Coordinates of C-alpha atoms and ligand atoms in Angstrom, one line a residue:
Chain P
M270 CA 0.5 23.5 53.6
G271 CA -0.4 27.0 54.9
E272 CA 2.7 26.9 57.2
P273 CA 4.5 30.3 56.9
S274 CA 8.2 29.7 56.5
A275 CA 11.0 32.1 56.9
Q276 CA 11.8 31.7 53.3
T277 CA 8.4 32.7 51.9
G278 CA 7.7 35.3 54.5
E279 CA 4.5 36.0 56.5
H280 CA 2.6 37.6 53.7
A281 CA 0.7 35.7 51.1
I282 CA 0.5 38.8 49.0
S283 CA 2.5 42.0 49.3
T284 CA 2.7 44.9 46.8
S285 CA 4.7 48.1 46.8
G286 CA 3.7 51.1 44.7
L287 CA 1.9 48.8 42.3
T288 CA 0.5 50.9 39.5
K289 CA -1.3 50.2 36.3
R290 CA -2.1 52.6 33.6
Y291 CA -4.1 51.1 30.7
R292 CA -3.2 51.9 27.1
G293 CA -6.2 54.2 26.9
G294 CA -4.5 56.3 29.6
Q295 CA -6.8 55.2 32.4
L296 CA -5.0 55.0 35.7
A297 CA -6.7 51.9 37.1
V298 CA -4.4 51.2 40.1
D299 CA -2.4 53.9 41.7
G300 CA 0.6 53.2 44.0
L301 CA -1.0 50.2 45.8
D302 CA 0.8 49.0 49.0
L303 CA -1.0 45.8 49.9
A304 CA -0.1 43.4 52.7
V305 CA -2.2 40.2 53.0
P306 CA -1.2 38.1 56.0
R307 CA -0.9 34.4 55.5
G308 CA -3.9 32.5 56.9
S309 CA -6.2 35.5 56.6
V310 CA -9.5 35.7 54.8
F311 CA -8.7 39.0 53.2
G312 CA -11.5 41.1 51.8
F313 CA -10.6 43.4 48.9
L314 CA -13.4 45.9 48.9
G315 CA -14.3 48.6 46.5
P316 CA -17.1 49.8 44.2
N317 CA -17.2 48.8 40.6
G318 CA -14.3 50.3 38.6
S319 CA -12.1 50.9 41.7
G320 CA -9.3 48.7 40.3
K321 CA -9.8 45.3 42.1
T322 CA -9.7 43.1 38.9
T323 CA -6.8 45.1 37.5
T324 CA -4.9 44.4 40.8
I325 CA -5.7 40.7 40.6
R326 CA -4.6 40.5 36.9
M327 CA -1.2 41.9 37.9
L328 CA -0.9 39.5 40.9
M329 CA -1.6 36.6 38.6
G330 CA 0.9 37.7 35.9
L331 CA -1.7 38.3 33.3
I332 CA -0.8 41.9 32.8
A333 CA 2.4 43.8 33.5
P334 CA 2.4 46.6 36.1
T335 CA 3.3 50.0 34.7
S336 CA 5.4 50.5 37.8
G337 CA 5.8 49.0 41.3
A338 CA 6.3 45.4 42.4
A339 CA 4.2 42.5 43.7
R340 CA 5.1 39.4 45.6
V341 CA 2.8 36.4 45.8
L342 CA 3.6 33.6 48.3
G343 CA 6.9 35.4 48.8
E344 CA 8.1 35.3 45.2
P345 CA 8.2 38.2 42.7
M346 CA 5.4 38.3 40.1
P347 CA 5.2 37.9 37.1
R348 CA 8.7 36.5 37.1
A349 CA 7.9 33.4 39.3
V350 CA 4.6 32.6 37.6
R351 CA 5.6 29.0 36.9
S352 CA 6.5 28.1 40.5
V353 CA 3.9 30.3 42.3
L354 CA 0.7 29.7 40.3
P355 CA 0.4 25.9 40.8
R356 CA 0.0 26.8 44.5
V357 CA -2.7 29.4 43.8
G358 CA -6.3 28.9 42.8
A359 CA -7.9 31.8 41.0
L360 CA -11.3 33.0 39.9
I361 CA -10.8 36.2 37.8
E362 CA -13.7 38.3 36.6
G363 CA -16.2 35.5 36.5
P364 CA -15.9 32.0 35.1
A365 CA -14.9 31.3 31.5
L366 CA -15.7 27.9 30.1
Y367 CA -15.7 25.8 26.9
G368 CA -19.4 25.7 26.3
F369 CA -19.2 22.7 24.0
L370 CA -17.4 20.6 26.7
S371 CA -19.0 19.0 29.7
G372 CA -18.2 20.5 33.1
R373 CA -16.0 17.6 33.9
D374 CA -14.1 17.9 30.6
N375 CA -13.6 21.6 31.2
L376 CA -11.8 20.8 34.5
L377 CA -9.7 18.0 32.8
R378 CA -8.5 20.6 30.3
F379 CA -7.6 23.2 32.9
D380 CA -5.8 20.6 34.9
A381 CA -3.9 19.4 31.9
A382 CA -2.7 23.0 31.4
D383 CA -0.8 22.8 34.7
P384 CA 2.6 21.1 34.1
T385 CA 3.0 20.3 37.8
A386 CA -0.4 18.5 38.1
E387 CA -0.1 14.7 38.3
P388 CA -2.0 13.2 35.3
R389 CA -2.6 9.9 37.1
T390 CA -4.7 11.5 39.9
R391 CA -6.4 13.9 37.5
G392 CA -9.7 12.1 37.3
T393 CA -10.1 11.7 41.0
R394 CA -9.1 15.3 41.7
V395 CA -11.6 16.6 39.2
D396 CA -14.4 14.5 40.7
T397 CA -13.4 15.6 44.2
A398 CA -13.5 19.3 43.1
L399 CA -16.9 18.8 41.4
E400 CA -18.2 17.2 44.6
R401 CA -16.9 20.0 46.7
V402 CA -18.8 22.7 44.8
G403 CA -22.0 20.6 44.5
L404 CA -21.8 19.9 40.8
A405 CA -21.2 16.2 40.8
A406 CA -24.7 15.6 39.4
A407 CA -24.3 18.0 36.5
A408 CA -20.7 17.0 35.7
G409 CA -21.6 15.4 32.4
K410 CA -23.8 18.3 31.1
K411 CA -22.4 20.6 28.5
A412 CA -21.2 23.8 30.2
R413 CA -23.2 25.8 27.7
A414 CA -26.3 24.6 29.5
Y415 CA -25.1 25.7 32.9
S416 CA -26.8 28.5 34.8
L417 CA -24.7 31.4 35.8
G418 CA -24.5 30.0 39.4
M419 CA -23.4 26.6 38.1
K420 CA -20.7 28.3 35.9
Q421 CA -19.5 30.2 38.9
R422 CA -19.2 26.9 40.8
L423 CA -17.4 25.2 38.0
G424 CA -14.9 28.2 38.0
L425 CA -14.5 27.6 41.8
A426 CA -13.9 23.9 41.2
A427 CA -11.1 24.7 38.7
A428 CA -9.5 26.8 41.5
L429 CA -9.8 23.8 43.9
L430 CA -8.3 21.1 41.6
R431 CA -5.4 20.9 43.9
P432 CA -4.7 21.8 47.5
R433 CA -3.8 25.5 47.3
E434 CA -1.9 27.8 49.6
L435 CA -3.7 30.8 48.3
L436 CA -7.1 31.3 46.7
V437 CA -7.8 34.5 44.8
L438 CA -11.5 35.0 44.2
D439 CA -12.7 38.0 42.2
E440 CA -16.3 38.6 43.1
P441 CA -17.1 34.9 43.6
T442 CA -20.8 35.5 44.5
N443 CA -21.6 37.7 41.5
G444 CA -24.8 36.5 39.8
L445 CA -25.6 34.0 42.5
D446 CA -28.9 33.8 44.4
P447 CA -28.9 34.3 48.2
Q448 CA -28.7 30.5 48.7
G449 CA -25.7 30.2 46.3
M450 CA -24.0 33.2 48.1
R451 CA -24.4 31.4 51.4
E452 CA -22.9 28.2 50.1
I453 CA -19.9 30.0 48.6
R454 CA -19.4 31.8 51.9
S455 CA -19.5 28.6 53.9
L456 CA -17.1 27.0 51.4
V457 CA -14.7 30.0 51.8
R458 CA -14.9 29.6 55.6
E459 CA -14.2 25.8 55.3
L460 CA -11.2 26.5 53.1
A461 CA -9.9 29.1 55.4
A462 CA -10.2 26.7 58.3
D463 CA -7.9 24.3 56.5
G464 CA -5.3 27.0 56.5
T465 CA -5.7 28.4 53.0
T466 CA -5.3 32.1 52.6
V467 CA -8.3 33.5 50.8
F468 CA -8.1 36.8 48.9
L469 CA -11.6 37.8 48.1
S470 CA -12.7 40.8 46.1
S471 CA -16.1 42.2 46.4
H472 CA -18.2 45.3 46.0
L473 CA -20.6 44.0 48.6
L474 CA -19.8 45.3 52.1
D475 CA -21.8 42.9 54.1
E476 CA -20.2 40.0 52.3
I477 CA -16.8 41.2 53.5
E478 CA -18.1 41.8 57.0
Q479 CA -19.5 38.2 57.1
V480 CA -16.5 36.2 56.1
C481 CA -13.3 38.2 56.3
T482 CA -10.8 38.6 59.0
H483 CA -8.9 41.4 57.2
A484 CA -9.9 43.9 54.6
A485 CA -8.6 46.6 52.3
V486 CA -10.7 49.3 50.9
M487 CA -10.1 50.6 47.4
S488 CA -11.5 53.8 45.8
R489 CA -10.6 55.0 42.3
G490 CA -7.5 52.9 42.1
R491 CA -6.1 53.9 45.5
L492 CA -5.9 52.0 48.7
I493 CA -7.9 53.9 51.4
T494 CA -7.2 51.6 54.3
Q495 CA -6.4 48.1 55.3
G496 CA -6.2 46.0 58.4
P497 CA -8.2 43.6 60.6
V498 CA -12.0 44.0 59.9
E499 CA -12.8 45.0 63.6
A500 CA -10.3 47.8 63.4
L501 CA -11.9 49.1 60.2
S502 CA -15.4 49.4 61.4
S503 CA -15.2 51.9 64.2
A504 CA -16.3 51.2 67.8
G505 CA -20.0 50.7 68.0
R506 CA -22.7 53.0 69.4
L507 CA -24.7 52.2 72.5
V508 CA -28.4 52.1 72.0
V509 CA -30.9 52.1 74.9
T510 CA -34.7 52.1 74.5
T511 CA -36.5 53.6 77.5
P512 CA -39.5 55.7 78.5
D513 CA -37.1 57.6 80.8
P514 CA -34.6 59.1 78.3
A515 CA -33.5 62.1 80.4
E516 CA -32.6 60.0 83.4
A517 CA -30.8 57.5 81.1
V518 CA -28.7 60.2 79.5
R519 CA -27.7 61.4 83.0
V520 CA -26.6 57.9 84.2
L521 CA -24.7 57.1 81.0
K522 CA -22.9 60.4 81.0
E523 CA -21.6 59.7 84.5
R524 CA -20.2 56.4 83.2
G525 CA -18.2 58.1 80.5
V526 CA -20.4 57.6 77.5
T527 CA -20.0 60.5 75.1
G528 CA -22.0 62.1 72.3
L529 CA -25.3 61.2 74.0
A530 CA -28.5 62.0 72.1
A531 CA -32.1 61.2 73.0
D532 CA -34.7 60.8 70.2
G533 CA -38.1 59.9 71.7
D534 CA -37.6 56.8 73.7
R535 CA -34.2 56.0 72.0
V536 CA -31.0 57.1 73.6
T537 CA -27.7 56.6 71.7
G538 CA -24.1 57.4 72.7
E539 CA -20.6 56.5 71.8
L540 CA -18.7 54.0 73.9
P541 CA -15.2 55.0 75.1
Q542 CA -12.7 54.6 72.2
D543 CA -10.0 52.8 74.1
P544 CA -11.1 49.2 74.2
A545 CA -9.0 48.5 77.3
A546 CA -10.9 51.1 79.2
L547 CA -14.2 49.8 78.0
P548 CA -16.2 48.4 81.0
E549 CA -18.4 45.3 80.7
L550 CA -21.5 46.3 78.7
A551 CA -23.8 44.7 81.3
D552 CA -22.4 47.2 83.9
F553 CA -24.1 50.1 81.9
N554 CA -27.4 48.2 82.0
A555 CA -27.1 47.4 85.7
A556 CA -26.3 51.1 86.5
L557 CA -29.4 52.2 84.5
V558 CA -31.6 49.7 86.3
A559 CA -30.2 50.7 89.7
A560 CA -31.0 54.3 89.0
G561 CA -34.7 53.3 88.3
V562 CA -34.5 53.7 84.5
R563 CA -37.0 51.3 82.9
V564 CA -34.9 49.7 80.2
R565 CA -36.9 48.1 77.3
G566 CA -34.0 47.6 74.9
F567 CA -30.3 47.6 75.3
G568 CA -27.5 46.9 72.9
V569 CA -24.6 48.0 70.7
E570 CA -25.0 48.9 67.0
R571 CA -21.7 48.3 65.2
A572 CA -20.9 51.0 62.6
S573 CA -20.8 49.1 59.3
L574 CA -17.9 49.0 56.9
E575 CA -20.1 51.2 54.7
D576 CA -20.1 53.9 57.4
A577 CA -16.3 53.5 57.6
F578 CA -16.0 53.8 53.8
V579 CA -18.1 56.9 53.7
A580 CA -16.1 58.4 56.7
L581 CA -12.8 57.6 54.9
T582 CA -13.6 58.8 51.4
G583 CA -16.3 61.4 52.1
E584 CA -18.3 59.8 49.3
G585 CA -21.0 57.2 48.9
F586 CA -20.3 53.6 47.8
D587 CA -21.1 54.2 44.1
V588 CA -19.5 53.2 40.8
A589 CA -16.3 55.2 40.2
G590 CA -15.9 56.9 36.8
Chain H
M229 CA 8.7 25.4 47.8
S230 CA 11.6 24.6 45.5
Q231 CA 9.9 21.2 45.1
A232 CA 7.4 22.6 42.7
D233 CA 10.3 24.2 40.9
T234 CA 12.3 21.1 40.3
L235 CA 9.1 19.2 39.5
T236 CA 8.3 21.9 36.9
R237 CA 11.7 21.4 35.3
S238 CA 11.9 17.6 35.2
V239 CA 8.4 16.8 33.9
W240 CA 7.9 19.8 31.6
P241 CA 8.4 17.9 28.3
I242 CA 6.3 14.9 29.3
R243 CA 3.4 16.9 30.8
S244 CA 3.4 19.1 27.8
L245 CA 2.3 16.2 25.7
G246 CA -0.8 16.2 27.9
L247 CA -1.4 19.8 27.1
F248 CA -0.9 19.2 23.4
R249 CA -3.3 16.3 23.5
S250 CA -5.8 18.4 25.4
E251 CA -5.4 21.2 22.7
L252 CA -6.0 18.8 19.8
V253 CA -8.9 17.1 21.4
T254 CA -10.5 20.4 22.2
V255 CA -10.0 21.6 18.6
L256 CA -11.5 18.4 17.2
R257 CA -14.5 18.6 19.5
R258 CA -15.7 21.9 18.1
W259 CA -18.5 21.4 15.6
R260 CA -16.9 24.0 13.4
T261 CA -13.8 21.8 13.0
L262 CA -16.0 18.8 12.2
A263 CA -17.8 20.9 9.6
L264 CA -14.5 21.8 8.0
L265 CA -13.4 18.2 7.9
A266 CA -16.8 17.2 6.4
V267 CA -16.3 19.8 3.6
L268 CA -12.8 18.5 3.0
A269 CA -14.1 14.9 2.9
G270 CA -16.8 16.0 0.5
V271 CA -14.6 17.5 -2.2
P272 CA -13.1 14.2 -3.5
V273 CA -16.6 12.7 -3.6
L274 CA -17.9 15.6 -5.7
I275 CA -14.9 15.4 -8.1
G276 CA -15.3 11.6 -8.4
I277 CA -19.0 11.8 -9.1
A278 CA -18.5 14.7 -11.6
V279 CA -15.8 12.8 -13.5
R280 CA -17.9 9.6 -13.5
I281 CA -21.0 11.4 -14.9
E282 CA -19.0 13.2 -17.5
T283 CA -17.3 10.1 -18.8
G284 CA -20.5 8.1 -18.5
D285 CA -22.0 10.4 -21.2
G286 CA -19.4 9.1 -23.5
G287 CA -17.3 12.3 -23.5
S288 CA -13.7 12.4 -22.3
A289 CA -13.0 14.0 -18.9
G290 CA -11.7 17.4 -19.5
G291 CA -8.2 17.8 -18.2
G292 CA -6.7 20.8 -16.4
G293 CA -9.5 21.3 -14.0
G294 CA -8.1 23.3 -11.0
G295 CA -5.1 24.5 -12.9
G296 CA -2.4 22.2 -11.8
P297 CA -1.3 19.0 -13.4
A298 CA -3.8 17.0 -15.5
F299 CA -4.6 14.5 -12.8
V300 CA -8.4 14.6 -13.5
A301 CA -8.0 13.1 -17.0
L302 CA -6.3 10.1 -15.5
I303 CA -8.9 9.3 -12.9
T304 CA -11.1 7.2 -15.2
N305 CA -8.2 4.8 -15.8
N306 CA -7.1 4.6 -12.2
G307 CA -9.0 5.6 -9.1
L308 CA -5.8 6.4 -7.3
F309 CA -5.4 9.5 -9.3
L310 CA -8.5 10.9 -7.5
V311 CA -6.2 11.3 -4.5
F312 CA -3.7 13.4 -6.5
A313 CA -6.5 15.3 -8.2
S314 CA -8.3 16.0 -4.9
L315 CA -5.2 17.2 -3.1
A316 CA -4.5 19.5 -6.1
A317 CA -8.0 20.8 -6.0
T318 CA -8.1 21.5 -2.2
L319 CA -4.6 22.8 -1.7
P320 CA -5.1 26.2 -3.3
F321 CA -8.1 27.1 -1.1
F322 CA -10.1 24.6 1.0
L323 CA -7.2 23.1 2.9
P324 CA -5.5 26.4 3.8
M325 CA -8.8 28.0 4.6
A326 CA -9.5 25.2 7.1
I327 CA -6.0 25.8 8.6
G328 CA -6.6 29.5 8.6
V329 CA -9.8 29.1 10.6
V330 CA -8.2 26.7 13.2
A331 CA -5.0 28.7 13.5
G332 CA -6.7 32.1 13.6
D333 CA -9.0 30.9 16.4
A334 CA -6.3 29.2 18.4
V335 CA -5.4 32.1 20.7
A336 CA -7.9 34.8 19.8
G337 CA -10.9 32.5 20.3
E338 CA -9.7 31.5 23.8
A339 CA -9.1 35.2 24.6
N340 CA -12.6 36.0 23.4
A341 CA -14.1 33.2 25.6
G342 CA -11.9 34.2 28.5
T343 CA -10.6 30.6 28.9
L344 CA -7.1 31.9 28.0
R345 CA -6.7 33.6 31.4
Y346 CA -7.6 30.4 33.1
L347 CA -5.1 28.4 31.0
L348 CA -2.4 31.0 31.9
V349 CA -3.1 31.0 35.7
A350 CA -3.2 27.1 35.6
P351 CA -0.3 28.0 34.8
A352 CA 0.2 26.7 31.2
G353 CA 3.1 29.0 30.6
R354 CA 2.9 31.3 27.7
T355 CA 5.7 29.7 25.6
R356 CA 4.5 26.2 26.4
L357 CA 0.9 27.1 25.5
L358 CA 1.8 28.7 22.2
V359 CA 4.0 25.8 21.2
S360 CA 1.2 23.3 22.2
K361 CA -1.2 25.4 20.1
Y362 CA 1.1 25.5 17.1
A363 CA 1.7 21.7 17.4
S364 CA -2.0 21.1 17.5
V365 CA -2.5 23.3 14.3
L366 CA 0.2 21.3 12.6
A367 CA -1.5 18.0 13.6
F368 CA -4.7 19.5 12.2
C369 CA -2.8 20.2 8.9
L370 CA -2.0 16.5 8.7
I371 CA -5.5 15.4 9.7
G372 CA -7.1 17.6 7.2
T373 CA -4.8 16.4 4.4
L374 CA -5.3 12.8 5.3
V375 CA -9.1 13.3 5.4
V376 CA -9.0 14.5 1.8
A377 CA -6.6 11.7 0.7
V378 CA -8.6 8.9 2.4
S379 CA -11.9 10.1 1.2
A380 CA -10.4 10.3 -2.3
L381 CA -9.0 6.8 -2.1
V382 CA -12.3 5.3 -1.0
T383 CA -14.3 7.2 -3.6
G384 CA -11.8 6.4 -6.3
A385 CA -11.9 2.7 -5.4
L386 CA -15.7 2.7 -5.5
L387 CA -16.2 4.5 -8.7
F388 CA -13.1 3.6 -10.8
P389 CA -10.8 0.7 -11.5
L390 CA -7.6 0.4 -9.5
G391 CA -4.3 -1.1 -10.8
D392 CA -0.8 -0.4 -11.9
V393 CA -0.1 3.3 -12.0
T394 CA 1.2 5.1 -15.0
L395 CA 3.2 8.1 -13.7
L396 CA 3.1 11.5 -15.3
S397 CA 6.5 10.8 -16.9
G398 CA 5.1 7.7 -18.6
T399 CA 6.7 5.0 -16.5
T400 CA 4.4 2.4 -14.9
V401 CA 4.8 1.3 -11.3
P402 CA 2.9 -1.3 -9.2
F403 CA -0.2 -0.1 -7.4
S404 CA 1.6 -0.5 -4.0
E405 CA 4.2 2.0 -5.1
G406 CA 1.5 4.3 -6.3
L407 CA -0.1 4.1 -2.9
L408 CA 3.2 4.9 -1.2
R409 CA 3.6 7.9 -3.5
A410 CA 0.1 9.0 -2.6
L411 CA 1.0 8.9 1.1
L412 CA 4.2 10.9 0.4
V413 CA 2.2 13.5 -1.5
A414 CA -0.2 13.8 1.4
L415 CA 2.8 14.4 3.8
V416 CA 4.2 17.0 1.4
V417 CA 0.9 18.8 1.1
A418 CA 0.6 18.8 4.9
A419 CA 4.1 20.3 5.2
S420 CA 3.1 23.0 2.6
L421 CA 0.5 24.2 5.1
T422 CA 3.0 24.9 7.9
G423 CA 3.6 28.5 6.7
I424 CA 0.0 29.6 6.7
A425 CA -0.4 27.8 10.1
A426 CA 2.3 30.0 11.6
L427 CA 0.9 33.1 9.9
G428 CA -2.6 32.4 11.2
L429 CA -1.3 31.8 14.7
F430 CA 0.6 35.1 14.7
I431 CA -2.6 36.9 13.6
S432 CA -4.4 35.1 16.3
T433 CA -2.1 36.7 19.0
L434 CA -2.9 40.2 17.8
T435 CA -6.6 40.3 18.6
N436 CA -9.2 39.2 21.1
S437 CA -11.7 38.3 18.4
G438 CA -11.5 34.8 17.0
I439 CA -13.8 35.7 14.1
A440 CA -11.5 38.7 13.2
A441 CA -8.4 36.5 13.3
M442 CA -10.0 33.8 11.1
A443 CA -11.3 36.4 8.6
T444 CA -8.0 38.2 8.4
T445 CA -6.1 34.9 7.8
V446 CA -8.5 33.6 5.2
G447 CA -8.6 37.1 3.6
L448 CA -4.8 37.2 3.4
L449 CA -4.8 33.7 1.8
I450 CA -7.2 34.9 -0.9
T451 CA -5.2 38.1 -1.6
V452 CA -1.9 36.2 -1.8
Q453 CA -3.5 33.6 -4.1
I454 CA -4.7 36.4 -6.4
V455 CA -1.3 38.2 -6.4
D456 CA 0.3 34.9 -7.2
T457 CA -1.6 34.8 -10.5
I458 CA -0.9 38.4 -11.7
P459 CA 2.0 38.3 -14.2
Q460 CA 3.0 41.9 -13.6
L461 CA 3.8 40.9 -9.9
H462 CA 6.1 38.0 -10.8
A463 CA 9.0 39.6 -8.9
V464 CA 7.3 39.0 -5.5
Q465 CA 5.7 35.7 -6.3
P466 CA 8.6 33.5 -5.3
Y467 CA 8.2 34.8 -1.8
L468 CA 4.5 34.1 -1.5
F469 CA 3.7 31.0 0.6
P470 CA 1.5 29.3 -1.9
H471 CA 3.9 29.8 -4.8
Y472 CA 5.4 26.3 -4.9
W473 CA 2.4 24.4 -3.4
L474 CA 1.6 22.4 -6.6
S475 CA 5.1 21.2 -6.9
F476 CA 4.0 18.0 -5.1
A477 CA 3.0 16.7 -8.5
D478 CA 6.8 16.2 -9.1
L479 CA 6.5 13.2 -6.7
V480 CA 4.3 11.5 -9.4
R481 CA 7.2 11.5 -11.9
D482 CA 10.0 9.1 -12.4
P483 CA 12.6 10.2 -11.4
V484 CA 11.2 12.4 -8.8
Y485 CA 12.0 16.1 -9.4
W486 CA 13.0 17.7 -6.1
D487 CA 14.0 21.3 -7.0
E488 CA 10.6 23.0 -6.7
M489 CA 9.7 21.0 -3.6
R490 CA 12.9 22.0 -2.0
S491 CA 12.1 25.7 -2.7
N492 CA 8.6 25.0 -1.2
F493 CA 10.1 23.6 2.0
Q494 CA 12.6 26.4 2.4
L495 CA 9.8 29.0 1.9
Q496 CA 7.6 27.3 4.4
A497 CA 10.5 27.1 6.9
L498 CA 11.1 30.8 6.4
Y499 CA 7.4 31.6 7.1
V500 CA 7.4 29.4 10.2
A501 CA 10.6 31.1 11.5
V502 CA 9.4 34.6 10.9
F503 CA 5.8 34.4 12.0
G504 CA 6.5 31.8 14.7
S505 CA 9.0 34.2 16.4
A506 CA 6.6 37.2 15.9
A507 CA 3.8 35.2 17.5
W508 CA 6.1 34.3 20.4
A509 CA 7.3 37.8 20.9
R510 CA 3.8 39.1 20.9
F511 CA 2.2 36.5 23.0
T512 CA 4.8 36.4 25.8
T513 CA 4.7 40.1 26.4
R514 CA 1.0 40.8 25.8
D515 CA -1.4 42.0 28.5
I516 CA -4.2 39.4 28.8
L517 CA -7.2 41.5 29.5
A518 CA -10.1 39.5 28.2
Ligands
ADP251 N1 -8.9 46.6 29.4 C1 -9.1 47.8 29.9 N2 -8.7 48.9 29.2 C2 -8.8 50.2 29.7 N3 -9.3 50.5 30.9 C3 -9.8 49.4 31.6 C4 -9.7 48.1 31.2 N4 -10.2 47.3 32.2 C5 -10.6 48.1 33.2 N5 -10.3 49.4 32.9 C6 -10.6 50.6 33.7 O1 -9.8 50.5 34.9 C7 -10.6 50.8 36.0 C8 -10.6 49.7 37.0 O2 -11.3 48.6 36.5 P1 -11.3 47.2 37.3 O3 -10.0 46.9 37.7 O4 -12.0 46.3 36.4 O5 -12.3 47.6 38.5 P2 -13.1 46.6 39.5 O6 -12.7 45.2 39.3 O7 -12.8 47.1 40.8 O8 -14.5 46.8 39.2 C9 -12.0 51.2 35.5 O9 -12.0 52.6 35.4 C10 -12.1 50.6 34.2 O10 -12.9 51.3 33.3
MG252 MG1 -13.9 43.6 38.7

């Protein structure tokens, strides 16, 4: 299913110069060049109002770009909506349900809307999807009576009615409690393990760090950076806790650690940037011990995506205007 | 993935029936729809009881109630006339109002709830979805009309005698033929509502508020009905969608007089063509933001 073919290309999503200016004049997305590799779990990160939902609306053919082009599963959107979207599951800006229908009837209706969905297997596919998101027990309840978390799950179930090549999830953990968030994340990992490409938007940095292999960072409608997650969060800082800070600084400096600073019993320094030249971490520790430094704590603190975001934009991770 | 493509093409018409059925069932499961149908079913009961009480007092039932033909005066002799009288009473307002509510809500209500975007990414296809919605509104026109007719027939049978039918032209036909004509009248009344159904659907594509679309459609209906009664405006009246509505009474004559009914059908077809295309043009190009 997730097999990349020459015909469809290696990107599940690619855009060039994608731009949307709303009728009010608001430039919501500005010259976006996005490349989402097939098979990746791609985090689309940005504060509220940075243009994530607008981008997703354009990718799903709900709104027309002001300029630029988008390809989903190798085909141009919105022209190929009919052949592309049956292979895509989407959760856009939260779930939307028929409150007067049961959860199960909601899914039956959304499935009936897809002309390529086999009516004979509809019932079993709906039940499987309900099972998968843990809603089987509440399937007969009116959707009006669902909690926000249950609505979110039902929305996810609608996206999982058929095996999909691509899942587009716009802030799927919004409104969920920590337990619900964990469950969604493990579901995303499970789907990704099956070979489904997952495009996941979020304003939560740690969420992206926890589940994504790749990420793109948006700010005020513009793409700041994109790539594998490890490449985005810069190389980590070495942290040593010791009652002999001066001696520790001397030893580490000899080993090529830069930017060393001692603060009480805490010594920090930057590891060499080039990963190839990076020696085994334990060697630093061995060298310290050999020099008679009493090491109480030793480790690497990864710079978070948030640090990366601040470094890239020069601003905090706040709501854009 | 041309497999999905060929599949799309070959099964499109059959699978669209599934979407149409889903549309209609969804409409019929809203309590608002059920309330409208209950009102429609109640009108013949009210008319029947009123006529019964009035004639029970020894007076004669006053004809001409509700404008149109004097069906009401004939009810006491034959309960079947309650069907004609009820359709004549509901056609100017109750029936089109119910259609206006359902058609106005069709697209705007789903946009308001956000379910429209999920139907479109399913992907329902914009033209296919709009056609399914219009088809389900038309089905509702028929259902609404039949609810009035059946309720009237049952009430008429319970409260008044049934028997051979004396037509408006004076000829008498067997009850079975009268029943057949009643069914024909119901179909003509349902067809008379296709114009406002298209108008309501078009208005529904203009906004994200189901309430606004319903109110606008019903407001337009009232305005047009008023304009249709102002003598000074007779020049525009032949172009107003309700203008020939009561022509269905010509089916209760012998021979049946078709001229006005033909004008009615032509006018409805014109409204369907104009507002159907406008709805399509709007809906297939519109940004779905809600
Ligand atoms: N329907 C709309 N009309 C006008 N402006 C909008 C509309 N929707 C969103 N915007 C604006 O576009 C920008 C991007 O919004 P959005 O794509 O929803 O961001 P995000 O999903 O990242 O929070 C915001 O400044 C927002 O105010
Ligand atoms: Mg958003």
